[in-house]
Tab-separated table of C-alpha atoms in Angstrom:
chain	number	residue	atom	x	y	z
A	1	MET	CA	29.173	32.209	17.833
A	2	TYR	CA	28.432	28.675	18.873
A	3	GLY	CA	26.139	28.546	21.892
A	4	VAL	CA	26.124	24.776	22.250
A	5	SER	CA	26.621	23.287	25.707
A	6	LEU	CA	29.358	20.736	26.184
A	7	LYS	CA	26.812	18.163	27.267
A	8	SER	CA	24.869	18.736	24.085
A	9	LEU	CA	27.947	18.377	21.945
A	10	LEU	CA	28.858	15.123	23.638
A	11	LEU	CA	25.435	13.772	22.817
A	12	LEU	CA	26.224	13.979	19.119
A	13	ILE	CA	28.368	10.936	19.598
A	14	LEU	CA	25.302	8.877	20.378
A	15	LEU	CA	24.376	8.828	16.756
A	16	VAL	CA	26.517	5.719	16.678
A	17	LEU	CA	24.038	3.912	18.906
A	18	TYR	CA	21.149	4.144	16.548
A	19	SER	CA	22.464	5.189	13.157
A	20	GLN	CA	23.070	2.709	10.392
A	21	GLY	CA	26.143	4.804	9.652
A	22	LYS	CA	27.858	3.542	12.793
A	23	ALA	CA	30.980	2.348	10.995
A	24	GLN	CA	31.249	5.660	9.186
A	25	LEU	CA	31.277	7.747	12.353
A	26	PHE	CA	33.686	5.717	14.457
A	27	ASN	CA	36.453	3.291	13.762
A	28	GLY	CA	39.106	1.455	15.723
A	29	ASP	CA	38.711	1.629	19.488
A	30	ASN	CA	37.596	5.240	19.929
A	31	TYR	CA	34.169	4.186	21.211
A	32	VAL	CA	33.028	1.588	23.734
A	33	VAL	CA	29.726	0.634	25.387
A	34	ILE	CA	29.640	0.061	29.152
A	35	GLN	CA	27.368	-2.563	30.634
A	36	GLY	CA	25.279	-1.509	33.605
A	37	ASN	CA	26.724	-4.155	35.909
A	38	GLU	CA	30.379	-3.284	35.307
A	39	GLY	CA	32.341	-2.090	38.333
A	40	GLU	CA	34.846	0.752	38.540
A	41	ALA	CA	37.878	-1.384	37.666
A	42	ASP	CA	36.228	-2.607	34.468
A	43	ARG	CA	35.133	0.911	33.553
A	44	ILE	CA	38.634	2.283	34.094
A	45	ARG	CA	40.099	-0.487	31.981
A	46	LYS	CA	37.653	0.284	29.182
A	47	ALA	CA	38.354	4.009	29.455
A	48	VAL	CA	42.092	3.428	29.065
A	49	HIS	CA	41.579	1.396	25.927
A	50	VAL	CA	39.503	4.083	24.218
A	51	VAL	CA	42.032	5.649	21.841
A	52	PRO	CA	41.916	8.221	19.043
A	53	SER	CA	41.097	7.255	15.486
A	54	LEU	CA	43.845	7.955	12.981
A	55	ARG	CA	42.125	11.145	11.815
A	56	GLN	CA	41.765	12.322	15.425
A	57	LEU	CA	45.411	11.580	16.215
A	58	GLN	CA	46.631	13.421	13.135
A	59	TRP	CA	44.370	16.359	13.982
A	60	GLN	CA	45.708	16.530	17.559
A	61	GLU	CA	49.280	16.538	16.308
A	62	LEU	CA	48.581	19.703	14.305
A	63	GLU	CA	48.437	21.645	17.614
A	64	LEU	CA	47.642	24.904	15.764
A	65	THR	CA	44.956	25.522	13.161
A	66	GLY	CA	43.791	28.782	11.636
A	67	PHE	CA	40.349	30.275	11.049
A	68	LEU	CA	39.822	32.741	8.192
A	69	HIS	CA	36.591	34.665	8.736
A	70	PHE	CA	35.957	36.515	5.491
A	71	GLY	CA	32.791	37.320	3.574
A	72	ILE	CA	30.061	39.858	3.097
A	73	ASN	CA	30.330	40.803	6.785
A	74	THR	CA	33.827	42.104	6.071
A	75	PHE	CA	32.247	44.748	3.833
A	76	THR	CA	29.192	45.566	5.962
A	77	ASN	CA	31.291	45.862	9.145
A	78	ARG	CA	29.061	43.340	10.925
A	79	GLU	CA	29.586	40.088	12.770
A	80	TRP	CA	26.304	38.439	11.793
A	81	GLY	CA	24.645	39.386	8.515
A	82	ASP	CA	20.928	38.933	7.944
A	83	GLY	CA	20.989	37.627	4.362
A	84	THR	CA	19.652	40.813	2.743
A	85	GLU	CA	23.091	42.106	1.742
A	86	ASP	CA	23.699	43.115	-1.862
A	87	PRO	CA	26.400	40.820	-3.375
A	88	LYS	CA	27.777	43.907	-5.140
A	89	LEU	CA	29.225	45.007	-1.793
A	90	PHE	CA	31.764	42.184	-1.975
A	91	ASN	CA	34.766	43.594	-3.838
A	92	PRO	CA	38.193	42.962	-2.274
A	93	SER	CA	40.677	45.064	-4.221
A	94	GLN	CA	43.853	43.058	-3.495
A	95	LEU	CA	42.701	39.610	-2.406
A	96	ASP	CA	45.742	37.367	-1.934
A	97	ALA	CA	44.966	33.949	-0.486
A	98	ARG	CA	48.636	33.058	-0.793
A	99	GLN	CA	49.448	35.809	1.691
A	100	TRP	CA	46.899	34.408	4.145
A	101	VAL	CA	48.177	30.856	3.970
A	102	ARG	CA	51.853	31.828	3.871
A	103	ALA	CA	51.456	33.937	7.022
A	104	CYS	CA	49.646	31.094	8.770
A	105	LYS	CA	52.355	28.606	7.870
A	106	LEU	CA	55.117	30.927	9.080
A	107	ALA	CA	53.242	31.132	12.394
A	108	GLY	CA	53.308	27.344	12.755
A	109	ILE	CA	49.670	26.887	11.734
A	110	ARG	CA	49.399	23.656	9.780
A	111	SER	CA	45.780	23.738	8.622
A	112	VAL	CA	43.286	26.540	7.954
A	113	ILE	CA	39.495	26.712	7.849
A	114	LEU	CA	37.729	29.197	5.572
A	115	THR	CA	34.226	30.537	6.229
A	116	ALA	CA	32.866	29.397	2.875
A	117	LYS	CA	29.384	30.482	4.004
A	118	HIS	CA	28.405	32.267	7.209
A	119	HIS	CA	24.905	32.766	8.664
A	120	ASP	CA	24.091	35.417	6.047
A	121	GLY	CA	24.135	32.697	3.375
A	122	PHE	CA	26.616	34.538	1.127
A	123	CYS	CA	28.821	31.954	-0.604
A	124	LEU	CA	32.498	32.562	-1.306
A	125	TRP	CA	32.264	30.164	-4.235
A	126	PRO	CA	29.947	30.338	-7.276
A	127	SER	CA	27.372	27.891	-5.958
A	128	ARG	CA	24.882	26.593	-8.516
A	129	TYR	CA	22.146	26.612	-5.873
A	130	THR	CA	21.940	30.299	-4.941
A	131	GLU	CA	22.417	33.731	-6.448
A	132	HIS	CA	23.709	35.051	-3.116
A	133	SER	CA	27.366	34.484	-3.896
A	134	VAL	CA	30.562	35.860	-5.387
A	135	LYS	CA	29.261	35.143	-8.892
A	136	ASN	CA	27.012	38.203	-8.560
A	137	SER	CA	29.710	40.461	-7.119
A	138	PRO	CA	31.958	42.860	-9.056
A	139	TRP	CA	35.050	41.007	-7.795
A	140	LYS	CA	36.792	39.550	-10.849
A	141	GLY	CA	33.724	40.390	-12.897
A	142	GLY	CA	31.716	37.710	-11.093
A	143	ASN	CA	34.182	34.993	-12.128
A	144	GLY	CA	36.036	34.734	-8.830
A	145	ASP	CA	36.117	31.843	-6.355
A	146	VAL	CA	37.630	32.523	-2.936
A	147	VAL	CA	37.339	28.883	-1.919
A	148	GLN	CA	39.369	27.829	-4.962
A	149	GLU	CA	42.068	30.423	-4.291
A	150	VAL	CA	42.481	29.378	-0.666
A	151	ALA	CA	42.458	25.684	-1.565
A	152	ALA	CA	45.165	26.296	-4.190
A	153	ALA	CA	47.282	28.301	-1.746
A	154	CYS	CA	46.994	25.543	0.848
A	155	LYS	CA	48.137	22.985	-1.699
A	156	GLU	CA	51.073	25.189	-2.723
A	157	TYR	CA	52.266	25.675	0.860
A	158	ASP	CA	51.432	22.159	2.057
A	159	VAL	CA	48.879	23.400	4.576
A	160	GLY	CA	45.649	21.562	5.326
A	161	PHE	CA	42.450	23.092	3.956
A	162	GLY	CA	39.167	23.048	5.867
A	163	ILE	CA	35.743	24.567	5.328
A	164	TYR	CA	33.172	26.185	7.583
A	165	LEU	CA	29.659	25.910	6.195
A	166	SER	CA	27.027	27.533	8.390
A	167	PRO	CA	23.999	25.289	8.924
A	168	TRP	CA	21.946	28.441	9.492
A	169	ASP	CA	21.257	30.339	6.272
A	170	ARG	CA	19.392	33.619	6.761
A	171	HIS	CA	19.123	34.252	3.022
A	172	GLU	CA	17.771	30.916	1.805
A	173	ALA	CA	13.956	30.958	1.575
A	174	SER	CA	13.657	27.231	2.211
A	175	PHE	CA	15.260	27.477	5.659
A	176	GLY	CA	12.645	26.165	8.091
A	177	ASP	CA	11.203	23.777	5.535
A	178	SER	CA	13.416	21.050	6.929
A	179	ALA	CA	13.428	18.484	4.121
A	180	THR	CA	13.839	21.050	1.348
A	181	TYR	CA	16.540	22.975	3.145
A	182	ASN	CA	18.473	19.841	4.071
A	183	ASP	CA	18.558	18.965	0.358
A	184	TYR	CA	19.823	22.474	-0.373
A	185	PHE	CA	22.493	22.186	2.310
A	186	VAL	CA	23.633	18.772	1.049
A	187	ASN	CA	23.919	20.159	-2.465
A	188	GLN	CA	26.177	22.975	-1.294
A	189	LEU	CA	28.185	20.662	0.949
A	190	THR	CA	28.684	18.320	-2.003
A	191	GLU	CA	30.034	21.171	-4.102
A	192	LEU	CA	32.603	21.998	-1.434
A	193	LEU	CA	33.596	18.377	-0.891
A	194	THR	CA	34.050	17.526	-4.569
A	195	GLN	CA	35.424	20.625	-6.305
A	196	TYR	CA	38.399	21.682	-4.174
A	197	GLY	CA	40.617	18.685	-3.589
A	198	LYS	CA	41.376	17.192	-0.211
A	199	ILE	CA	39.436	18.654	2.734
A	200	ALA	CA	41.151	18.334	6.108
A	201	GLU	CA	38.307	19.528	8.352
A	202	VAL	CA	34.615	20.325	8.048
A	203	TRP	CA	33.440	22.710	10.733
A	204	PHE	CA	29.799	23.177	11.767
A	205	ASP	CA	28.372	25.301	14.560
A	206	GLY	CA	24.917	24.966	16.081
A	207	ALA	CA	23.363	28.213	14.871
A	208	ASN	CA	19.649	27.745	14.196
A	209	GLY	CA	17.253	30.701	14.083
A	210	GLU	CA	13.724	30.814	12.736
A	211	GLY	CA	13.067	30.410	9.055
A	212	PRO	CA	11.307	33.097	6.974
A	213	HIS	CA	7.879	31.864	8.069
A	214	GLY	CA	8.689	31.240	11.716
A	215	LYS	CA	9.370	27.549	11.158
A	216	LYS	CA	12.009	25.678	13.094
A	217	GLN	CA	14.645	24.009	10.926
A	218	VAL	CA	15.629	20.455	11.896
A	219	TYR	CA	19.133	19.714	10.681
A	220	ASP	CA	19.836	16.267	9.243
A	221	PHE	CA	23.247	15.844	10.862
A	222	ASN	CA	23.266	12.087	10.193
A	223	ARG	CA	22.981	12.665	6.479
A	224	TRP	CA	25.641	15.374	6.492
A	225	TYR	CA	28.114	13.227	8.414
A	226	ALA	CA	27.547	10.257	6.114
A	227	LEU	CA	28.152	12.463	3.076
A	228	ILE	CA	31.442	13.754	4.488
A	229	ARG	CA	32.615	10.247	5.325
A	230	LYS	CA	31.771	9.148	1.786
A	231	LEU	CA	33.330	12.058	-0.111
A	232	GLN	CA	36.175	13.072	2.222
A	233	PRO	CA	36.783	10.073	4.516
A	234	GLN	CA	39.894	11.564	6.132
A	235	ALA	CA	38.246	14.885	7.024
A	236	VAL	CA	37.782	15.672	10.701
A	237	ILE	CA	34.234	16.798	11.543
A	238	ALA	CA	34.056	19.543	14.184
A	239	VAL	CA	32.653	20.994	16.457
A	240	MET	CA	29.039	19.995	15.943
A	241	GLY	CA	30.400	16.665	14.837
A	242	PRO	CA	31.628	13.273	15.981
A	243	ASP	CA	35.411	13.801	15.814
A	244	VAL	CA	36.097	17.014	17.722
A	245	ARG	CA	34.148	18.945	20.352
A	246	TRP	CA	34.076	22.638	21.178
A	247	VAL	CA	35.827	23.323	24.467
A	248	GLY	CA	32.970	25.558	25.589
A	249	THR	CA	34.229	29.144	25.408
A	250	GLU	CA	35.693	31.462	22.810
A	251	THR	CA	38.654	32.424	24.998
A	252	GLY	CA	41.054	29.889	23.501
A	253	ARG	CA	41.618	28.413	26.961
A	254	GLY	CA	40.986	24.835	27.999
A	255	ARG	CA	40.292	23.197	31.321
A	256	GLU	CA	42.928	22.536	33.957
A	257	THR	CA	41.712	18.938	33.775
A	258	GLU	CA	40.940	18.043	30.167
A	259	TRP	CA	39.947	14.467	29.389
A	260	SER	CA	39.726	13.330	25.782
A	261	VAL	CA	37.823	10.219	26.905
A	262	VAL	CA	34.339	11.321	27.937
A	263	PRO	CA	30.917	9.745	28.481
A	264	ALA	CA	28.362	9.767	25.687
A	265	ASP	CA	24.926	8.906	27.021
A	266	ALA	CA	21.920	8.118	24.880
A	267	GLN	CA	19.710	11.043	23.857
A	268	LEU	CA	18.234	12.062	20.545
A	269	GLN	CA	19.448	14.580	17.986
A	270	GLU	CA	16.488	16.836	18.815
A	271	THR	CA	17.915	17.351	22.294
A	272	ILE	CA	21.148	18.545	20.800
A	273	ALA	CA	19.417	20.962	18.476
A	274	ALA	CA	17.408	22.348	21.393
A	275	HIS	CA	20.642	23.532	22.995
A	276	SER	CA	21.969	25.193	19.852
A	277	GLN	CA	21.851	28.896	19.053
A	278	GLN	CA	18.261	30.098	18.898
A	279	GLN	CA	18.397	33.871	19.155
A	280	LEU	CA	19.782	36.386	16.688
A	281	ALA	CA	21.490	38.329	19.479
A	282	PHE	CA	22.994	35.273	21.135
A	283	VAL	CA	26.164	35.949	23.134
A	284	PRO	CA	28.148	32.798	24.002
A	285	ALA	CA	28.170	32.042	27.703
A	286	ASN	CA	30.847	30.152	29.579
A	287	ARG	CA	29.721	26.546	29.346
A	288	MET	CA	32.896	25.085	30.731
A	289	GLU	CA	31.665	22.180	32.787
A	290	GLU	CA	34.857	21.435	34.676
A	291	ASP	CA	34.370	17.707	35.050
A	292	LEU	CA	33.816	15.835	31.817
A	293	GLY	CA	35.781	12.631	32.272
A	294	SER	CA	36.670	11.958	35.921
A	295	ARG	CA	36.143	8.607	37.627
A	296	GLU	CA	32.879	9.957	38.986
A	297	GLN	CA	31.697	10.636	35.444
A	298	LEU	CA	32.806	7.170	34.345
A	299	ARG	CA	30.675	5.592	37.086
A	300	LYS	CA	27.562	7.097	35.474
A	301	ALA	CA	28.531	6.538	31.841
A	302	LYS	CA	26.674	4.239	29.470
A	303	SER	CA	29.345	4.571	26.808
A	304	LEU	CA	32.717	6.267	26.335
A	305	VAL	CA	34.204	7.988	23.327
A	306	TRP	CA	37.454	9.662	22.353
A	307	TYR	CA	36.254	13.235	21.833
A	308	PRO	CA	39.094	15.799	22.070
A	309	ALA	CA	38.686	19.531	22.593
A	310	GLU	CA	39.239	22.331	20.100
A	311	THR	CA	39.850	25.721	21.708
A	312	ASP	CA	38.958	28.660	19.513
A	313	VAL	CA	39.696	32.361	19.782
A	314	SER	CA	40.090	35.355	17.480
A	315	ILE	CA	43.244	37.437	17.360
A	316	ARG	CA	40.851	40.404	17.531
A	317	PRO	CA	37.751	41.095	19.644
A	318	GLY	CA	35.552	40.228	16.651
A	319	TRP	CA	35.626	37.310	14.251
A	320	PHE	CA	35.403	39.396	11.089
A	321	TYR	CA	37.712	42.295	10.299
A	322	HIS	CA	36.789	45.735	11.646
A	323	ALA	CA	39.126	48.692	11.172
A	324	SER	CA	38.173	49.995	14.615
A	325	GLU	CA	39.881	46.923	16.119
A	326	ASP	CA	43.297	47.468	14.536
A	327	SER	CA	44.606	48.706	17.879
A	328	LEU	CA	43.005	45.821	19.793
A	329	VAL	CA	44.904	42.901	18.250
A	330	LYS	CA	46.061	40.414	20.877
A	331	THR	CA	49.722	40.819	21.698
A	332	ALA	CA	52.285	38.059	21.277
A	333	SER	CA	52.407	37.737	25.055
A	334	GLU	CA	48.632	37.250	25.203
A	335	LEU	CA	48.861	34.669	22.433
A	336	MET	CA	51.542	32.824	24.409
A	337	ASP	CA	49.245	32.701	27.440
A	338	ILE	CA	46.504	31.286	25.227
A	339	TYR	CA	48.896	28.731	23.714
A	340	TYR	CA	49.903	27.476	27.159
A	341	GLU	CA	46.263	27.132	28.184
A	342	SER	CA	45.032	25.485	24.976
A	343	VAL	CA	47.705	23.312	23.380
A	344	GLY	CA	49.253	23.093	26.839
A	345	ARG	CA	45.987	21.756	28.235
A	346	ASN	CA	45.410	18.860	25.846
A	347	GLY	CA	43.658	20.859	23.147
A	348	VAL	CA	44.169	22.125	19.619
A	349	LEU	CA	44.167	25.901	19.242
A	350	LEU	CA	41.987	27.296	16.452
A	351	LEU	CA	43.155	30.897	15.984
A	352	ASN	CA	41.074	33.246	13.839
A	353	ILE	CA	42.945	35.794	11.705
A	354	PRO	CA	40.417	37.720	9.575
A	355	PRO	CA	41.407	39.267	6.220
A	356	ASP	CA	40.454	42.918	5.748
A	357	ARG	CA	38.406	44.627	3.012
A	358	ARG	CA	41.397	44.616	0.679
A	359	GLY	CA	41.515	40.833	0.978
A	360	LEU	CA	44.769	40.901	2.947
A	361	LEU	CA	45.786	40.094	6.494
A	362	CYS	CA	46.378	43.324	8.372
A	363	ASP	CA	49.912	44.456	9.320
A	364	ALA	CA	48.934	44.698	12.989
A	365	ASP	CA	47.932	41.023	13.004
A	366	LEU	CA	51.019	39.925	11.078
A	367	LYS	CA	53.320	41.746	13.487
A	368	GLN	CA	51.904	39.960	16.535
A	369	LEU	CA	51.857	36.599	14.745
A	370	ALA	CA	55.550	36.958	13.912
A	371	GLU	CA	56.507	37.865	17.478
A	372	TRP	CA	54.362	35.041	18.881
A	373	THR	CA	56.159	32.613	16.593
A	374	ARG	CA	59.543	33.922	17.745
A	375	LEU	CA	58.606	33.516	21.402
A	376	ARG	CA	57.453	29.920	20.877
A	377	GLN	CA	60.533	28.970	18.900
A	378	GLN	CA	62.927	30.557	21.366
A	379	THR	CA	61.169	29.039	24.368
A	380	PHE	CA	61.176	25.464	23.125
A	381	LYS	CA	64.482	25.307	21.255
A	382	ASN	CA	66.468	23.985	24.229
A	383	ASN	CA	65.118	21.159	26.367
A	384	LEU	CA	67.211	21.291	29.543
A	385	LEU	CA	66.417	17.624	30.211
A	386	ARG	CA	67.857	16.427	26.900
A	387	LYS	CA	71.325	15.689	28.296
A	388	ALA	CA	70.328	15.048	31.902
A	389	SER	CA	70.981	11.781	33.714
A	390	LEU	CA	67.805	9.792	34.352
A	391	ARG	CA	66.848	7.403	37.104
A	392	THR	CA	63.548	5.546	37.381
A	393	SER	CA	62.068	2.244	38.470
A	394	GLY	CA	60.152	2.211	35.190
A	395	ARG	CA	61.202	1.228	31.687
A	396	ASN	CA	62.619	3.037	28.651
A	397	ALA	CA	63.455	6.330	30.368
A	398	ARG	CA	65.426	7.752	27.422
A	399	ALA	CA	62.205	7.790	25.402
A	400	LEU	CA	61.242	10.853	27.442
A	401	VAL	CA	63.798	13.020	25.662
A	402	ASP	CA	64.049	11.465	22.176
A	403	HIS	CA	61.413	13.694	20.518
A	404	GLN	CA	59.548	10.603	19.316
A	405	SER	CA	55.854	10.198	20.080
A	406	SER	CA	56.127	6.548	19.050
A	407	THR	CA	58.277	5.687	22.088
A	408	TRP	CA	57.403	6.061	25.760
A	409	TRP	CA	58.424	5.514	29.360
A	410	THR	CA	56.158	3.365	31.482
A	411	THR	CA	56.103	1.623	34.855
A	412	GLN	CA	56.868	-1.995	35.679
A	413	LYS	CA	54.199	-4.682	35.921
A	414	ASN	CA	50.854	-3.147	36.947
A	415	ASP	CA	52.172	-0.079	38.797
A	416	THR	CA	49.908	2.960	38.448
A	417	ILE	CA	52.358	5.274	40.216
A	418	GLY	CA	55.949	6.009	39.296
A	419	VAL	CA	58.916	8.313	39.802
A	420	ILE	CA	61.349	9.762	37.261
A	421	GLU	CA	64.435	11.650	38.458
A	422	PHE	CA	66.590	13.933	36.311
A	423	GLN	CA	70.033	15.263	37.155
A	424	LEU	CA	71.253	18.155	35.020
A	425	LYS	CA	75.005	18.649	34.589
A	426	GLN	CA	74.698	21.979	36.384
A	427	GLU	CA	72.049	24.300	37.756
A	428	GLN	CA	69.845	25.875	35.110
A	429	GLU	CA	67.187	28.567	35.256
A	430	CYS	CA	63.759	27.282	34.260
A	431	ASP	CA	60.104	28.242	34.572
A	432	LEU	CA	58.201	25.825	32.338
A	433	LEU	CA	57.590	22.068	32.244
A	434	LEU	CA	56.171	20.113	29.290
A	435	LEU	CA	54.809	16.563	29.397
A	436	GLN	CA	53.224	14.406	26.691
A	437	GLU	CA	51.426	11.090	26.980
A	438	ALA	CA	51.538	8.419	24.304
A	439	ILE	CA	47.863	8.988	23.526
A	440	GLN	CA	47.835	6.293	20.855
A	441	ASN	CA	47.674	4.029	23.935
A	442	GLY	CA	44.909	6.081	25.568
A	443	GLN	CA	44.854	8.838	28.174
A	444	ARG	CA	45.896	7.583	31.599
A	445	ILE	CA	47.532	10.065	33.975
A	446	GLU	CA	45.188	11.609	36.566
A	447	ARG	CA	47.578	13.429	38.884
A	448	PHE	CA	51.282	14.228	39.148
A	449	VAL	CA	53.646	16.483	41.080
A	450	VAL	CA	57.001	17.980	40.098
A	451	GLU	CA	59.718	18.670	42.672
A	452	TYR	CA	63.266	20.020	42.747
A	453	ARG	CA	66.002	19.175	45.215
A	454	GLU	CA	67.593	21.789	47.394
A	455	GLY	CA	70.371	20.232	49.432
A	456	ALA	CA	68.982	16.940	50.691
A	457	GLU	CA	65.349	18.100	50.619
A	458	TRP	CA	62.852	17.722	47.778
A	459	LYS	CA	60.621	20.785	47.405
A	460	TRP	CA	57.389	21.330	45.513
A	461	LEU	CA	57.731	23.066	42.131
A	462	THR	CA	54.405	22.514	40.376
A	463	GLU	CA	51.679	19.924	39.897
A	464	GLY	CA	48.938	18.922	37.525
A	465	THR	CA	46.106	16.526	36.824
A	466	THR	CA	45.607	15.321	33.248
A	467	VAL	CA	48.395	15.324	30.676
A	468	GLY	CA	46.924	13.993	27.424
A	469	TYR	CA	48.599	14.949	24.163
A	470	LYS	CA	50.458	17.827	25.783
A	471	ARG	CA	50.550	19.508	29.196
A	472	ILE	CA	52.494	22.715	29.829
A	473	LEU	CA	52.894	24.119	33.328
A	474	ARG	CA	54.478	27.454	34.223
A	475	PHE	CA	56.038	28.321	37.561
A	476	PRO	CA	58.212	31.112	39.042
A	477	LEU	CA	61.757	31.211	37.688
A	478	LYS	CA	63.920	28.721	39.587
A	479	ARG	CA	67.492	27.451	39.429
A	480	VAL	CA	67.333	23.664	39.272
A	481	GLN	CA	69.805	20.804	38.927
A	482	PHE	CA	67.815	17.898	40.370
A	483	LEU	CA	64.210	17.414	39.235
A	484	ARG	CA	61.725	14.628	39.772
A	485	ILE	CA	58.284	13.844	38.445
A	486	ARG	CA	56.036	11.720	40.606
A	487	ILE	CA	52.975	10.145	39.014
A	488	LEU	CA	50.496	9.969	41.897
A	489	SER	CA	47.501	8.494	40.097
A	490	SER	CA	46.985	6.837	36.730
A	491	ARG	CA	44.432	4.672	34.964
A	492	LEU	CA	46.581	1.545	34.570
A	493	ASN	CA	50.265	2.037	33.765
A	494	PRO	CA	51.173	5.647	32.942
A	495	MET	CA	52.856	6.123	29.548
A	496	LEU	CA	54.854	9.306	28.995
A	497	ALA	CA	56.232	9.999	25.538
A	498	GLU	CA	58.049	13.260	26.270
A	499	ALA	CA	59.296	15.469	29.100
A	500	GLY	CA	60.818	18.926	28.729
A	501	LEU	CA	62.149	21.650	31.001
A	502	TYR	CA	62.534	25.148	29.586
A	503	ARG	CA	63.011	28.809	30.300
A	504	GLN	CA	60.424	31.047	28.652
A	505	ALA	CA	61.713	33.545	26.095
A	506	ARG	CA	61.141	37.194	26.782
């Protein structure tokens, strides 16, 4: 669906280097320039002090967001429409946006994104700028507005509301006439940003096929970003945007080593567009460059930016609803695996749950969502470290188990290594460890190991590299009373906000 390389996405950040909208794209300390003569120590220090903006921090704390792929494709049984569809095909008989949002909230999803317009150009709101929309469908006699219904449901259930607006429009005749189409796109974007209340996230992909006359469309991303910052200043812009990057696959799984602080080296917007989707039959490849933010990458960087990863996946094989996939819905166990390797790898999970032709979420999807929610709640309800005795050479150890991201353990003076020991009151079975950094102070930890004591000997249990907002590690079931975490490498003093030891629910 996306087809944009990670390197290309990172380059979007460079708009700040030459755009007059610099202050609109970045604020605080989430961006820094590196001078060519700076050594490794200076670069590391700068990297540590790159921190998330308030909107990025609030987005990361969501952990789970939902995607609602719904539109004309739902009724043509396609994934990508070509823009020739008859609007009269769109006629959901029981559309209930409240059911969608309520189910998402019960699953722990705190913000949803609706496909207001996909590549086919069909608009789920009565746009003044095209006839290819719900206003020419039989649904509600042409007086319906799906965007309004979802926005209202989100407000009712206190869930964030986001919009997906496809840059590629296969229906619009002006696509390929860059200036004219960019005006058209801005007009539609303005409608969405001004008519539906607060927008939590605006989501663009890089799709860009030929226009009707074989012309290549050049997107005016700068203008779009500036408009969003003006009309919805708190909205996060993803994943072809400056706030959030695409992780690189549609598996919902992040890297074992996921840095939120990454280089952003100077190239032009045209280079980014050149790596976007170009072919109608594009199939996303694995573009998971494993090393985005290591010390080696910092040595070559000209600038650094806080640019966290969103990991996206559909609960079904496809993104839109297809009846033939009712038996292929991901199980709760599969969703747990994805959760551990997305949220548990310093990402935010964007889970797609597509409404069917009735305009309802399917029972098969709801069943797995409910069981997934139960497994998560049961797994994390009892932190075995909560009442353990702690010993450390660092400071503020109790912050590790107080459930407060605003407090943290750290080392003394300038120590970049540290040890934390826990003694449980008795042996407990466990198979999962959770760690969280205080990312408001930057991302620091590079490597750690976890050990348990058997008799007088400490034995290896598990290990990891980056922590970031949240790191979850699984290991074979073990009975443990004495546990220690050794920070082996950190960029300046490590700062851990939370530590948890759990047994996974079955």
